[in-house]
Amino acid sequence: MGLSIRSFNRHVIDHEIPFIEWGPRTRRFLISDLDRVSKTLKTTKQIY
C-alpha cells in the first residue's frame, strides 16, 4: 500500500505538475485558435 501511494505521488509530480505549468499557455492558444475558427465560419456564412 505504501509503495503504491509513493509511486502514485511520483506519477503526479512527473505528469500533473508540468501540465499545470504549461496548461494555461496552451489553453489560451487553443481558445484563440477556436475564436479564429469561429470568426472565419461567421464570415464565410455572411459571404454565402
mmCIF file of C-alpha atoms in Angstrom, residues 14-33:
data_model
loop_
_atom_site.group_PDB
_atom_site.id
_atom_site.type_symbol
_atom_site.label_atom_id
_atom_site.label_comp_id
_atom_site.label_asym_id
_atom_site.label_seq_id
_atom_site.Cartn_x
_atom_site.Cartn_y
_atom_site.Cartn_z
ATOM 1 C CA ASP A 14 6.064 13.841 -13.012
ATOM 2 C CA HIS A 15 2.879 14.339 -15.054
ATOM 3 C CA GLU A 16 0.423 16.684 -13.354
ATOM 4 C CA ILE A 17 2.794 19.498 -12.300
ATOM 5 C CA PRO A 18 4.321 20.042 -15.795
ATOM 6 C CA PHE A 19 0.752 20.071 -17.186
ATOM 7 C CA ILE A 20 -0.204 22.748 -14.646
ATOM 8 C CA GLU A 21 2.877 24.745 -15.700
ATOM 9 C CA TRP A 22 2.234 24.719 -19.454
ATOM 10 C CA GLY A 23 -1.536 24.201 -19.317
ATOM 11 C CA PRO A 24 -2.757 27.838 -19.187
ATOM 12 C CA ARG A 25 -0.492 28.913 -22.064
ATOM 13 C CA THR A 26 -1.694 26.137 -24.378
ATOM 14 C CA ARG A 27 -5.279 26.666 -23.214
ATOM 15 C CA ARG A 28 -5.025 30.346 -24.170
ATOM 16 C CA PHE A 29 -3.537 29.308 -27.534
ATOM 17 C CA LEU A 30 -6.319 26.779 -28.152
ATOM 18 C CA ILE A 31 -9.016 29.301 -27.189
ATOM 19 C CA SER A 32 -7.534 31.894 -29.571
ATOM 20 C CA ASP A 33 -7.488 29.234 -32.312
#
